[in-house]
């Protein structure tokens, strides 16, 4: 087994004494840093490489902090107009997962880069930290690499905002195949539309 395999085994044992101490120290360090930070080296090299990272020009790794917990409705003074069904403010849950929200925050902040993927690095009672792998589509090294230059196409602009990353596909329900997965493909909205829109022929047959 290579070094990355052993590193991966260590990360699988997060409750071990070594990892608990290491994560506690890192968490203390992260809390004193800014909300979004570019890191020179990935905290988890073996995970970053599985997510598509390469140590070459054009790849950027950003560490982003996201607040934990559910979603509070942004209603002024807590007033929700309409029917009682829509009157909740506090006990709402996000449709998106926290990792996808972290990717979107990075994508909004650095619009010239494309978000490739992301992975979890740490969490405490208040925050979760993710490292987001970004790619520069204008970099010559990226444009000449046949393995990654697909991301330079205009159709991949803001791909994280449309749920095209791995975390985005997860909250859209696209990790499943086969039985009962047809209610999420090509998307939940498209399936709803297919079942609910009435179409009539223009002329009788």
PDB file of C-alpha atoms in Angstrom, residues 26 32 49 86 106 145 170 184 204:
ATOM      1  CA  UNK A  26      -6.557  22.627  13.969  1.00  0.00           C
ATOM      2  CA  UNK A  32      -8.708  32.516  14.490  1.00  0.00           C
ATOM      3  CA  UNK A  49      -6.320  13.886  -5.186  1.00  0.00           C
ATOM      4  CA  UNK A  86     -45.976  28.812   5.477  1.00  0.00           C
ATOM      5  CA  UNK A 106     -16.451  30.181  -2.813  1.00  0.00           C
ATOM      6  CA  UNK A 145      -4.442  19.260 -20.256  1.00  0.00           C
ATOM      7  CA  UNK A 170     -26.020  14.343  -3.691  1.00  0.00           C
ATOM      8  CA  UNK A 184     -35.172  12.510  -9.565  1.00  0.00           C
ATOM      9  CA  UNK A 204     -57.358  16.643 -33.751  1.00  0.00           C
TER      10      UNK A 204
END
